[in-house]
Amino acid sequence: MNLKRIYLLLFFILFVHFIHAQINPPSLSNLHKITISTKTQTVKLDSLSLVPGSVIIEGVPPFYYKVDEVNATVTWLQKPVSENVRVSYRVFPFKLNA
């Protein structure tokens, strides 16, 4: 009789854990896509450090901007024509200079 209660309690705990794990699971991807303004000279993309070579700004040649991966910033060397641009980048799960 006591063994049935233990199994039932164990089943209930695992069931609740399984149901809770299905609610808003954390994102497993480190790929981010955002829209940034080109009005300011330097734009902070993220609070984490960027993966080197992963920043792609749609419609803007790479020589228009400089990327600081450790501080996750983009500095415009030459401003693009459009006011807003779409940026995709990957981040490390930590900040490198913390």
mmCIF file with all atom_site columns, C-alpha atoms in Angstrom:
data_model
loop_
_atom_site.group_PDB
_atom_site.id
_atom_site.type_symbol
_atom_site.label_atom_id
_atom_site.label_alt_id
_atom_site.label_comp_id
_atom_site.label_asym_id
_atom_site.label_entity_id
_atom_site.label_seq_id
_atom_site.pdbx_PDB_ins_code
_atom_site.Cartn_x
_atom_site.Cartn_y
_atom_site.Cartn_z
_atom_site.occupancy
_atom_site.B_iso_or_equiv
_atom_site.pdbx_formal_charge
_atom_site.auth_seq_id
_atom_site.auth_comp_id
_atom_site.auth_asym_id
_atom_site.auth_atom_id
_atom_site.pdbx_PDB_model_num
ATOM 1  C CA . MET A 1 1  ? 0.000  0.000  0.000   1.00 0.00 ? 1  MET A CA 1
ATOM 2  C CA . ASN A 1 2  ? 2.780  2.433  0.922   1.00 0.00 ? 2  ASN A CA 1
ATOM 3  C CA . LEU A 1 3  ? 4.712  1.550  -2.245  1.00 0.00 ? 3  LEU A CA 1
ATOM 4  C CA . LYS A 1 4  ? 1.683  2.512  -4.390  1.00 0.00 ? 4  LYS A CA 1
ATOM 5  C CA . ARG A 1 5  ? 1.625  5.963  -2.785  1.00 0.00 ? 5  ARG A CA 1
ATOM 6  C CA . ILE A 1 6  ? 5.312  6.476  -3.492  1.00 0.00 ? 6  ILE A CA 1
ATOM 7  C CA . TYR A 1 7  ? 4.859  5.510  -7.155  1.00 0.00 ? 7  TYR A CA 1
ATOM 8  C CA . LEU A 1 8  ? 1.793  7.728  -7.449  1.00 0.00 ? 8  LEU A CA 1
ATOM 9  C CA . LEU A 1 9  ? 3.632  10.673 -5.899  1.00 0.00 ? 9  LEU A CA 1
ATOM 10 C CA . LEU A 1 10 ? 6.625  10.122 -8.184  1.00 0.00 ? 10 LEU A CA 1
ATOM 11 C CA . PHE A 1 11 ? 4.343  9.953  -11.225 1.00 0.00 ? 11 PHE A CA 1
ATOM 12 C CA . PHE A 1 12 ? 2.580  13.162 -10.175 1.00 0.00 ? 12 PHE A CA 1
ATOM 13 C CA . ILE A 1 13 ? 5.875  15.045 -9.673  1.00 0.00 ? 13 ILE A CA 1
ATOM 14 C CA . LEU A 1 14 ? 7.214  13.932 -13.072 1.00 0.00 ? 14 LEU A CA 1
ATOM 15 C CA . PHE A 1 15 ? 3.895  14.796 -14.736 1.00 0.00 ? 15 PHE A CA 1
ATOM 16 C CA . VAL A 1 16 ? 3.886  18.312 -13.263 1.00 0.00 ? 16 VAL A CA 1
ATOM 17 C CA . HIS A 1 17 ? 7.534  18.812 -14.265 1.00 0.00 ? 17 HIS A CA 1
ATOM 18 C CA . PHE A 1 18 ? 6.774  17.693 -17.820 1.00 0.00 ? 18 PHE A CA 1
ATOM 19 C CA . ILE A 1 19 ? 3.772  20.027 -18.115 1.00 0.00 ? 19 ILE A CA 1
ATOM 20 C CA . HIS A 1 20 ? 5.770  22.953 -16.705 1.00 0.00 ? 20 HIS A CA 1
ATOM 21 C CA . ALA A 1 21 ? 8.631  22.344 -19.168 1.00 0.00 ? 21 ALA A CA 1
ATOM 22 C CA . GLN A 1 22 ? 6.238  22.838 -22.103 1.00 0.00 ? 22 GLN A CA 1
ATOM 23 C CA . ILE A 1 23 ? 5.321  26.392 -21.070 1.00 0.00 ? 23 ILE A CA 1
ATOM 24 C CA . ASN A 1 24 ? 7.548  28.933 -22.855 1.00 0.00 ? 24 ASN A CA 1
ATOM 25 C CA . PRO A 1 25 ? 10.638 26.777 -23.377 1.00 0.00 ? 25 PRO A CA 1
ATOM 26 C CA . PRO A 1 26 ? 13.857 28.796 -23.617 1.00 0.00 ? 26 PRO A CA 1
ATOM 27 C CA . SER A 1 27 ? 15.152 29.533 -27.079 1.00 0.00 ? 27 SER A CA 1
ATOM 28 C CA . LEU A 1 28 ? 18.008 27.263 -28.080 1.00 0.00 ? 28 LEU A CA 1
ATOM 29 C CA . SER A 1 29 ? 19.130 29.458 -30.957 1.00 0.00 ? 29 SER A CA 1
ATOM 30 C CA . ASN A 1 30 ? 21.749 32.153 -30.564 1.00 0.00 ? 30 ASN A CA 1
ATOM 31 C CA . LEU A 1 31 ? 20.652 33.844 -33.813 1.00 0.00 ? 31 LEU A CA 1
ATOM 32 C CA . HIS A 1 32 ? 19.113 37.294 -33.341 1.00 0.00 ? 32 HIS A CA 1
ATOM 33 C CA . LYS A 1 33 ? 17.439 39.526 -35.933 1.00 0.00 ? 33 LYS A CA 1
ATOM 34 C CA . ILE A 1 34 ? 16.693 43.141 -35.067 1.00 0.00 ? 34 ILE A CA 1
ATOM 35 C CA . THR A 1 35 ? 16.052 46.464 -36.773 1.00 0.00 ? 35 THR A CA 1
ATOM 36 C CA . ILE A 1 36 ? 18.369 49.314 -35.815 1.00 0.00 ? 36 ILE A CA 1
ATOM 37 C CA . SER A 1 37 ? 18.439 53.036 -36.548 1.00 0.00 ? 37 SER A CA 1
ATOM 38 C CA . THR A 1 38 ? 21.223 54.592 -38.573 1.00 0.00 ? 38 THR A CA 1
ATOM 39 C CA . LYS A 1 39 ? 20.735 58.043 -37.018 1.00 0.00 ? 39 LYS A CA 1
ATOM 40 C CA . THR A 1 40 ? 23.254 57.535 -34.197 1.00 0.00 ? 40 THR A CA 1
ATOM 41 C CA . GLN A 1 41 ? 26.957 56.962 -34.835 1.00 0.00 ? 41 GLN A CA 1
ATOM 42 C CA . THR A 1 42 ? 27.288 53.872 -32.583 1.00 0.00 ? 42 THR A CA 1
ATOM 43 C CA . VAL A 1 43 ? 24.535 51.332 -31.918 1.00 0.00 ? 43 VAL A CA 1
ATOM 44 C CA . LYS A 1 44 ? 24.590 48.678 -29.172 1.00 0.00 ? 44 LYS A CA 1
ATOM 45 C CA . LEU A 1 45 ? 23.164 45.437 -30.555 1.00 0.00 ? 45 LEU A CA 1
ATOM 46 C CA . ASP A 1 46 ? 23.057 43.188 -27.495 1.00 0.00 ? 46 ASP A CA 1
ATOM 47 C CA . SER A 1 47 ? 24.166 42.816 -23.882 1.00 0.00 ? 47 SER A CA 1
ATOM 48 C CA . LEU A 1 48 ? 26.177 39.685 -24.753 1.00 0.00 ? 48 LEU A CA 1
ATOM 49 C CA . SER A 1 49 ? 29.287 39.440 -26.920 1.00 0.00 ? 49 SER A CA 1
ATOM 50 C CA . LEU A 1 50 ? 28.876 38.730 -30.632 1.00 0.00 ? 50 LEU A CA 1
ATOM 51 C CA . VAL A 1 51 ? 30.308 35.762 -32.487 1.00 0.00 ? 51 VAL A CA 1
ATOM 52 C CA . PRO A 1 52 ? 33.053 37.147 -34.769 1.00 0.00 ? 52 PRO A CA 1
ATOM 53 C CA . GLY A 1 53 ? 32.032 37.384 -38.416 1.00 0.00 ? 53 GLY A CA 1
ATOM 54 C CA . SER A 1 54 ? 28.346 36.729 -37.723 1.00 0.00 ? 54 SER A CA 1
ATOM 55 C CA . VAL A 1 55 ? 26.999 40.283 -38.133 1.00 0.00 ? 55 VAL A CA 1
ATOM 56 C CA . ILE A 1 56 ? 25.119 40.806 -41.402 1.00 0.00 ? 56 ILE A CA 1
ATOM 57 C CA . ILE A 1 57 ? 23.412 44.113 -42.153 1.00 0.00 ? 57 ILE A CA 1
ATOM 58 C CA . GLU A 1 58 ? 20.957 43.708 -45.034 1.00 0.00 ? 58 GLU A CA 1
ATOM 59 C CA . GLY A 1 59 ? 21.541 46.034 -47.968 1.00 0.00 ? 59 GLY A CA 1
ATOM 60 C CA . VAL A 1 60 ? 24.651 47.676 -46.479 1.00 0.00 ? 60 VAL A CA 1
ATOM 61 C CA . PRO A 1 61 ? 28.187 46.921 -47.717 1.00 0.00 ? 61 PRO A CA 1
ATOM 62 C CA . PRO A 1 62 ? 30.599 45.759 -44.973 1.00 0.00 ? 62 PRO A CA 1
ATOM 63 C CA . PHE A 1 63 ? 32.907 48.739 -45.468 1.00 0.00 ? 63 PHE A CA 1
ATOM 64 C CA . TYR A 1 64 ? 30.133 51.133 -44.276 1.00 0.00 ? 64 TYR A CA 1
ATOM 65 C CA . TYR A 1 65 ? 30.420 49.947 -40.670 1.00 0.00 ? 65 TYR A CA 1
ATOM 66 C CA . LYS A 1 66 ? 32.807 48.596 -38.047 1.00 0.00 ? 66 LYS A CA 1
ATOM 67 C CA . VAL A 1 67 ? 31.743 45.880 -35.586 1.00 0.00 ? 67 VAL A CA 1
ATOM 68 C CA . ASP A 1 68 ? 33.065 45.568 -32.038 1.00 0.00 ? 68 ASP A CA 1
ATOM 69 C CA . GLU A 1 69 ? 32.213 41.946 -31.188 1.00 0.00 ? 69 GLU A CA 1
ATOM 70 C CA . VAL A 1 70 ? 33.261 42.082 -27.531 1.00 0.00 ? 70 VAL A CA 1
ATOM 71 C CA . ASN A 1 71 ? 31.091 45.113 -26.710 1.00 0.00 ? 71 ASN A CA 1
ATOM 72 C CA . ALA A 1 72 ? 28.394 44.181 -29.281 1.00 0.00 ? 72 ALA A CA 1
ATOM 73 C CA . THR A 1 73 ? 28.348 47.544 -31.045 1.00 0.00 ? 73 THR A CA 1
ATOM 74 C CA . VAL A 1 74 ? 28.189 48.736 -34.635 1.00 0.00 ? 74 VAL A CA 1
ATOM 75 C CA . THR A 1 75 ? 29.858 52.023 -35.544 1.00 0.00 ? 75 THR A CA 1
ATOM 76 C CA . TRP A 1 76 ? 28.922 53.667 -38.833 1.00 0.00 ? 76 TRP A CA 1
ATOM 77 C CA . LEU A 1 77 ? 31.944 54.679 -40.904 1.00 0.00 ? 77 LEU A CA 1
ATOM 78 C CA . GLN A 1 78 ? 29.589 55.911 -43.627 1.00 0.00 ? 78 GLN A CA 1
ATOM 79 C CA . LYS A 1 79 ? 25.855 56.259 -42.993 1.00 0.00 ? 79 LYS A CA 1
ATOM 80 C CA . PRO A 1 80 ? 23.556 54.180 -45.223 1.00 0.00 ? 80 PRO A CA 1
ATOM 81 C CA . VAL A 1 81 ? 20.767 55.825 -47.208 1.00 0.00 ? 81 VAL A CA 1
ATOM 82 C CA . SER A 1 82 ? 17.906 54.232 -45.232 1.00 0.00 ? 82 SER A CA 1
ATOM 83 C CA . GLU A 1 83 ? 17.031 55.312 -41.675 1.00 0.00 ? 83 GLU A CA 1
ATOM 84 C CA . ASN A 1 84 ? 16.552 51.758 -40.385 1.00 0.00 ? 84 ASN A CA 1
ATOM 85 C CA . VAL A 1 85 ? 18.348 48.556 -41.337 1.00 0.00 ? 85 VAL A CA 1
ATOM 86 C CA . ARG A 1 86 ? 17.790 44.899 -40.489 1.00 0.00 ? 86 ARG A CA 1
ATOM 87 C CA . VAL A 1 87 ? 20.674 43.195 -38.658 1.00 0.00 ? 87 VAL A CA 1
ATOM 88 C CA . SER A 1 88 ? 21.200 39.494 -38.014 1.00 0.00 ? 88 SER A CA 1
ATOM 89 C CA . TYR A 1 89 ? 23.923 38.257 -35.686 1.00 0.00 ? 89 TYR A CA 1
ATOM 90 C CA . ARG A 1 90 ? 24.865 35.440 -33.327 1.00 0.00 ? 90 ARG A CA 1
ATOM 91 C CA . VAL A 1 91 ? 25.823 35.829 -29.665 1.00 0.00 ? 91 VAL A CA 1
ATOM 92 C CA . PHE A 1 92 ? 27.899 33.910 -27.178 1.00 0.00 ? 92 PHE A CA 1
ATOM 93 C CA . PRO A 1 93 ? 26.025 32.812 -24.026 1.00 0.00 ? 93 PRO A CA 1
ATOM 94 C CA . PHE A 1 94 ? 28.218 35.209 -22.017 1.00 0.00 ? 94 PHE A CA 1
ATOM 95 C CA . LYS A 1 95 ? 29.964 38.580 -22.217 1.00 0.00 ? 95 LYS A CA 1
ATOM 96 C CA . LEU A 1 96 ? 33.660 38.215 -23.055 1.00 0.00 ? 96 LEU A CA 1
ATOM 97 C CA . ASN A 1 97 ? 34.888 41.298 -21.206 1.00 0.00 ? 97 ASN A CA 1
ATOM 98 C CA . ALA A 1 98 ? 32.842 40.865 -18.021 1.00 0.00 ? 98 ALA A CA 1
#
